[in-house]
PDB file of C-alpha atoms in Angstrom:
ATOM      1  CA  MET X  13      -5.113  23.445  13.222  1.00  0.00           C
ATOM      2  CA  SER X  14      -3.332  22.255  10.102  1.00  0.00           C
ATOM      3  CA  LYS X  15      -1.407  24.575   7.873  1.00  0.00           C
ATOM      4  CA  PRO X  16      -2.912  25.332   4.439  1.00  0.00           C
ATOM      5  CA  GLN X  17      -1.218  23.335   1.703  1.00  0.00           C
ATOM      6  CA  PHE X  18      -1.112  23.153  -2.061  1.00  0.00           C
ATOM      7  CA  VAL X  19      -1.605  19.639  -3.415  1.00  0.00           C
ATOM      8  CA  PHE X  20      -0.106  18.603  -6.743  1.00  0.00           C
ATOM      9  CA  SER X  21      -0.862  15.204  -8.259  1.00  0.00           C
ATOM     10  CA  ARG X  22      -0.563  13.145 -11.424  1.00  0.00           C
ATOM     11  CA  ASP X  23      -2.217   9.984 -12.655  1.00  0.00           C
ATOM     12  CA  LEU X  24       0.447   7.738 -14.156  1.00  0.00           C
ATOM     13  CA  THR X  25      -0.366   4.854 -16.490  1.00  0.00           C
ATOM     14  CA  HIS X  26       2.156   2.037 -16.753  1.00  0.00           C
ATOM     15  CA  PRO X  27       1.891  -0.351 -19.709  1.00  0.00           C
ATOM     16  CA  ILE X  28       3.047  -3.896 -18.910  1.00  0.00           C
ATOM     17  CA  LYS X  29       3.512  -7.023 -20.991  1.00  0.00           C
ATOM     18  CA  CYS X  30       3.026 -10.127 -18.872  1.00  0.00           C
ATOM     19  CA  PRO X  31       6.207 -12.255 -18.979  1.00  0.00           C
ATOM     20  CA  HIS X  32       4.114 -15.379 -18.334  1.00  0.00           C
ATOM     21  CA  CYS X  33       1.279 -15.221 -20.886  1.00  0.00           C
ATOM     22  CA  GLY X  34       2.243 -12.267 -23.116  1.00  0.00           C
ATOM     23  CA  VAL X  35      -0.951 -10.252 -22.529  1.00  0.00           C
ATOM     24  CA  ARG X  36      -0.496  -6.491 -22.604  1.00  0.00           C
ATOM     25  CA  TYR X  37      -2.231  -4.590 -19.814  1.00  0.00           C
ATOM     26  CA  GLU X  38      -1.779  -1.386 -17.896  1.00  0.00           C
ATOM     27  CA  PHE X  39      -2.366  -0.004 -14.449  1.00  0.00           C
ATOM     28  CA  THR X  40      -2.812   3.512 -13.229  1.00  0.00           C
ATOM     29  CA  ARG X  41      -1.476   4.965 -10.016  1.00  0.00           C
ATOM     30  CA  LYS X  42      -1.709   8.407  -8.522  1.00  0.00           C
ATOM     31  CA  VAL X  43       1.315  10.262  -7.158  1.00  0.00           C
ATOM     32  CA  GLU X  44       0.851  13.289  -4.956  1.00  0.00           C
ATOM     33  CA  VAL X  45       3.030  15.901  -3.271  1.00  0.00           C
ATOM     34  CA  LYS X  46       2.048  18.626  -0.826  1.00  0.00           C
ATOM     35  CA  ARG X  47       3.618  22.004  -0.293  1.00  0.00           C
ATOM     36  CA  ASN X  48       2.945  24.482   2.516  1.00  0.00           C
ATOM     37  CA  SER X  49       1.159  27.539   1.194  1.00  0.00           C
ATOM     38  CA  GLY X  50       3.144  29.975   3.327  1.00  0.00           C
ATOM     39  CA  GLY X  51       0.115  32.255   3.447  1.00  0.00           C
ATOM     40  CA  LEU X  52      -0.226  32.409  -0.353  1.00  0.00           C
ATOM     41  CA  THR X  53      -3.592  31.879  -2.016  1.00  0.00           C
ATOM     42  CA  ARG X  54      -1.992  30.613  -5.237  1.00  0.00           C
ATOM     43  CA  PRO X  55       1.307  28.781  -5.648  1.00  0.00           C
ATOM     44  CA  ASP X  56       4.178  30.776  -7.112  1.00  0.00           C
ATOM     45  CA  GLU X  57       6.534  29.492  -9.812  1.00  0.00           C
ATOM     46  CA  ALA X  58       9.126  28.191  -7.326  1.00  0.00           C
ATOM     47  CA  ILE X  59       6.534  26.053  -5.517  1.00  0.00           C
ATOM     48  CA  ILE X  60       5.136  24.736  -8.809  1.00  0.00           C
ATOM     49  CA  GLN X  61       8.615  23.891 -10.143  1.00  0.00           C
ATOM     50  CA  SER X  62       9.611  22.150  -6.900  1.00  0.00           C
ATOM     51  CA  ALA X  63       6.406  20.088  -6.894  1.00  0.00           C
ATOM     52  CA  ASN X  64       6.811  19.174 -10.579  1.00  0.00           C
ATOM     53  CA  ASP X  65      10.403  18.071  -9.984  1.00  0.00           C
ATOM     54  CA  GLU X  66       9.308  15.823  -7.133  1.00  0.00           C
ATOM     55  CA  LEU X  67       6.422  14.427  -9.211  1.00  0.00           C
ATOM     56  CA  ASP X  68       8.899  13.659 -12.018  1.00  0.00           C
ATOM     57  CA  THR X  69      11.052  11.737  -9.526  1.00  0.00           C
ATOM     58  CA  LEU X  70       8.039   9.808  -8.196  1.00  0.00           C
ATOM     59  CA  ALA X  71       6.915   9.017 -11.750  1.00  0.00           C
ATOM     60  CA  LYS X  72      10.048   6.987 -12.501  1.00  0.00           C
ATOM     61  CA  GLY X  73       9.336   3.280 -12.405  1.00  0.00           C
ATOM     62  CA  PRO X  74       6.081   1.547 -11.546  1.00  0.00           C
ATOM     63  CA  GLY X  75       6.317   2.255  -7.793  1.00  0.00           C
ATOM     64  CA  GLY X  76       5.603  -0.322  -5.123  1.00  0.00           C
ATOM     65  CA  GLU X  77       2.232  -1.516  -6.393  1.00  0.00           C
ATOM     66  CA  VAL X  78       1.529  -5.197  -6.710  1.00  0.00           C
ATOM     67  CA  VAL X  79      -0.523  -5.728  -9.857  1.00  0.00           C
ATOM     68  CA  ARG X  80      -1.567  -9.120 -11.129  1.00  0.00           C
ATOM     69  CA  CYS X  81      -2.012  -9.873 -14.809  1.00  0.00           C
ATOM     70  CA  PRO X  82      -5.763  -9.777 -15.516  1.00  0.00           C
ATOM     71  CA  SER X  83      -5.410 -12.824 -17.787  1.00  0.00           C
ATOM     72  CA  CYS X  84      -3.204 -15.353 -15.966  1.00  0.00           C
ATOM     73  CA  ARG X  85      -3.373 -13.709 -12.478  1.00  0.00           C
ATOM     74  CA  LYS X  86       0.416 -13.945 -12.036  1.00  0.00           C
ATOM     75  CA  LEU X  87       2.470 -11.058 -10.697  1.00  0.00           C
ATOM     76  CA  GLY X  88       3.906  -8.524 -13.084  1.00  0.00           C
ATOM     77  CA  PRO X  89       7.633  -7.897 -13.458  1.00  0.00           C
ATOM     78  CA  GLY X  90       9.507  -6.896 -10.297  1.00  0.00           C
ATOM     79  CA  MET X  91       6.471  -7.230  -8.048  1.00  0.00           C
ATOM     80  CA  LEU X  92       7.161 -10.565  -6.376  1.00  0.00           C
ATOM     81  CA  THR X  93       9.468  -9.024  -3.758  1.00  0.00           C
ATOM     82  CA  THR X  94       6.871  -6.435  -2.759  1.00  0.00           C
ATOM     83  CA  HIS X  95       4.190  -9.123  -2.598  1.00  0.00           C
ATOM     84  CA  LEU X  96       6.338 -11.342  -0.375  1.00  0.00           C
ATOM     85  CA  LEU X  97       7.235  -8.443   1.930  1.00  0.00           C
ATOM     86  CA  ILE X  98       3.535  -7.707   2.436  1.00  0.00           C
ATOM     87  CA  GLY X  99       2.974 -11.357   3.342  1.00  0.00           C
ATOM     88  CA  LEU X 100       5.931 -11.340   5.737  1.00  0.00           C
ATOM     89  CA  PHE X 101       4.571  -8.220   7.459  1.00  0.00           C
ATOM     90  CA  ILE X 102       1.174  -9.902   7.900  1.00  0.00           C
ATOM     91  CA  VAL X 103       2.782 -13.035   9.401  1.00  0.00           C
ATOM     92  CA  ILE X 104       4.853 -10.904  11.805  1.00  0.00           C
ATOM     93  CA  TRP X 105       1.657  -9.055  12.813  1.00  0.00           C
ATOM     94  CA  ILE X 106      -0.120 -12.345  13.575  1.00  0.00           C
ATOM     95  CA  VAL X 107       2.811 -13.708  15.615  1.00  0.00           C
ATOM     96  CA  ALA X 108       3.144 -10.431  17.561  1.00  0.00           C
ATOM     97  CA  CYS X 109      -0.580 -10.366  18.365  1.00  0.00           C
ATOM     98  CA  LEU X 110      -0.591 -14.009  19.455  1.00  0.00           C
ATOM     99  CA  GLY X 111       2.515 -13.428  21.599  1.00  0.00           C
ATOM    100  CA  ALA X 112       0.967 -10.347  23.201  1.00  0.00           C
ATOM    101  CA  ALA X 113      -2.282 -12.226  23.835  1.00  0.00           C
ATOM    102  CA  ALA X 114      -0.432 -15.138  25.450  1.00  0.00           C
ATOM    103  CA  LEU X 115       1.611 -12.826  27.666  1.00  0.00           C
ATOM    104  CA  ILE X 116      -1.391 -10.723  28.708  1.00  0.00           C
ATOM    105  CA  LEU X 117      -3.554 -13.751  29.437  1.00  0.00           C
ATOM    106  CA  TRP X 118      -0.727 -15.386  31.417  1.00  0.00           C
ATOM    107  CA  LEU X 119      -0.296 -12.193  33.468  1.00  0.00           C
ATOM    108  CA  ALA X 120      -4.056 -12.018  34.022  1.00  0.00           C
ATOM    109  CA  ALA X 121      -4.160 -15.616  35.242  1.00  0.00           C
ATOM    110  CA  ALA X 122      -1.089 -15.186  37.463  1.00  0.00           C
ATOM    111  CA  SER X 123      -2.094 -11.900  39.052  1.00  0.00           C
ATOM    112  CA  GLY X 124      -5.864 -12.154  39.010  1.00  0.00           C
ATOM    113  CA  ALA X 125      -6.002  -8.660  37.490  1.00  0.00           C
ATOM    114  CA  LEU X 126      -8.606  -7.665  34.988  1.00  0.00           C
ATOM    115  CA  LEU X 127      -6.407  -7.947  31.926  1.00  0.00           C
ATOM    116  CA  TRP X 128      -8.664 -10.396  30.126  1.00  0.00           C
ATOM    117  CA  MET X 129     -10.106  -7.741  27.841  1.00  0.00           C
ATOM    118  CA  LEU X 130      -6.637  -6.741  26.596  1.00  0.00           C
ATOM    119  CA  GLY X 131      -5.860 -10.365  25.865  1.00  0.00           C
ATOM    120  CA  LEU X 132      -9.068 -10.714  23.880  1.00  0.00           C
ATOM    121  CA  LEU X 133      -8.221  -7.554  21.917  1.00  0.00           C
ATOM    122  CA  ALA X 134      -4.808  -8.988  21.064  1.00  0.00           C
ATOM    123  CA  LEU X 135      -6.467 -12.215  19.917  1.00  0.00           C
ATOM    124  CA  ALA X 136      -8.844 -10.144  17.765  1.00  0.00           C
ATOM    125  CA  GLY X 137      -5.789  -8.471  16.207  1.00  0.00           C
ATOM    126  CA  ALA X 138      -4.401 -11.896  15.359  1.00  0.00           C
ATOM    127  CA  GLY X 139      -7.761 -12.800  13.788  1.00  0.00           C
ATOM    128  CA  ILE X 140      -7.700  -9.672  11.653  1.00  0.00           C
ATOM    129  CA  GLY X 141      -4.164 -10.583  10.603  1.00  0.00           C
ATOM    130  CA  ALA X 142      -5.318 -14.092   9.685  1.00  0.00           C
ATOM    131  CA  VAL X 143      -8.067 -12.672   7.462  1.00  0.00           C
ATOM    132  CA  ALA X 144      -5.551 -10.313   5.835  1.00  0.00           C
ATOM    133  CA  PHE X 145      -3.218 -13.278   5.261  1.00  0.00           C
ATOM    134  CA  ILE X 146      -5.959 -15.257   3.534  1.00  0.00           C
ATOM    135  CA  MET X 147      -6.790 -12.258   1.344  1.00  0.00           C
ATOM    136  CA  TRP X 148      -3.084 -11.803   0.565  1.00  0.00           C
ATOM    137  CA  LEU X 149      -2.712 -15.485  -0.253  1.00  0.00           C
ATOM    138  CA  PHE X 150      -5.532 -15.446  -2.790  1.00  0.00           C
ATOM    139  CA  GLY X 151      -4.804 -11.963  -4.147  1.00  0.00           C
ATOM    140  CA  GLY X 152      -7.989 -10.303  -2.915  1.00  0.00           C
ATOM    141  CA  PHE X 153      -7.154  -6.718  -2.045  1.00  0.00           C
ATOM    142  CA  ILE X 154      -3.950  -6.268  -4.032  1.00  0.00           C
ATOM    143  CA  THR X 155      -5.299  -7.049  -7.472  1.00  0.00           C
ATOM    144  CA  ARG X 156      -5.495  -4.019  -9.743  1.00  0.00           C
ATOM    145  CA  GLY X 157      -4.938  -3.334 -13.406  1.00  0.00           C
ATOM    146  CA  HIS X 158      -6.953  -3.470 -16.562  1.00  0.00           C
ATOM    147  CA  LEU X 159      -6.601  -4.382 -20.186  1.00  0.00           C
ATOM    148  CA  PRO X 160      -5.730  -1.548 -22.544  1.00  0.00           C
ATOM    149  CA  ARG X 161      -8.632   0.162 -24.225  1.00  0.00           C
ATOM    150  CA  GLY X 162      -9.158  -1.397 -27.603  1.00  0.00           C
TER     151      GLY X 162
END
């Protein structure tokens, strides 16, 4: 059974001017902190102040989001490193799954054991990684942001 918690959150809007095409846009992200209730039904001032201090710290900077410009589709300032790290993680995932599949299938062939299903699962993991890589490459699931309300 989980302990009761108080949840504090903020929606933060970050205005950005694209360094490539000059379009102004913004994106919104949500930051959230949780505090144990300690048996209380309502948070006391100390809990509220602690949560607000942590939310203030989390609110500094745009965070780790990767947001493309809605006009030119290029990455916003400071986001290229995060984008490349996501791609590197996906490539490592694919290589690890392919290596695991090769090892499992080799063991299955050498021992005659019924390890074929594990090998197929590892190959499926590599396939999922390949799909994620294609989506990453073309900016599918990491594209967020919108033009400011006019």
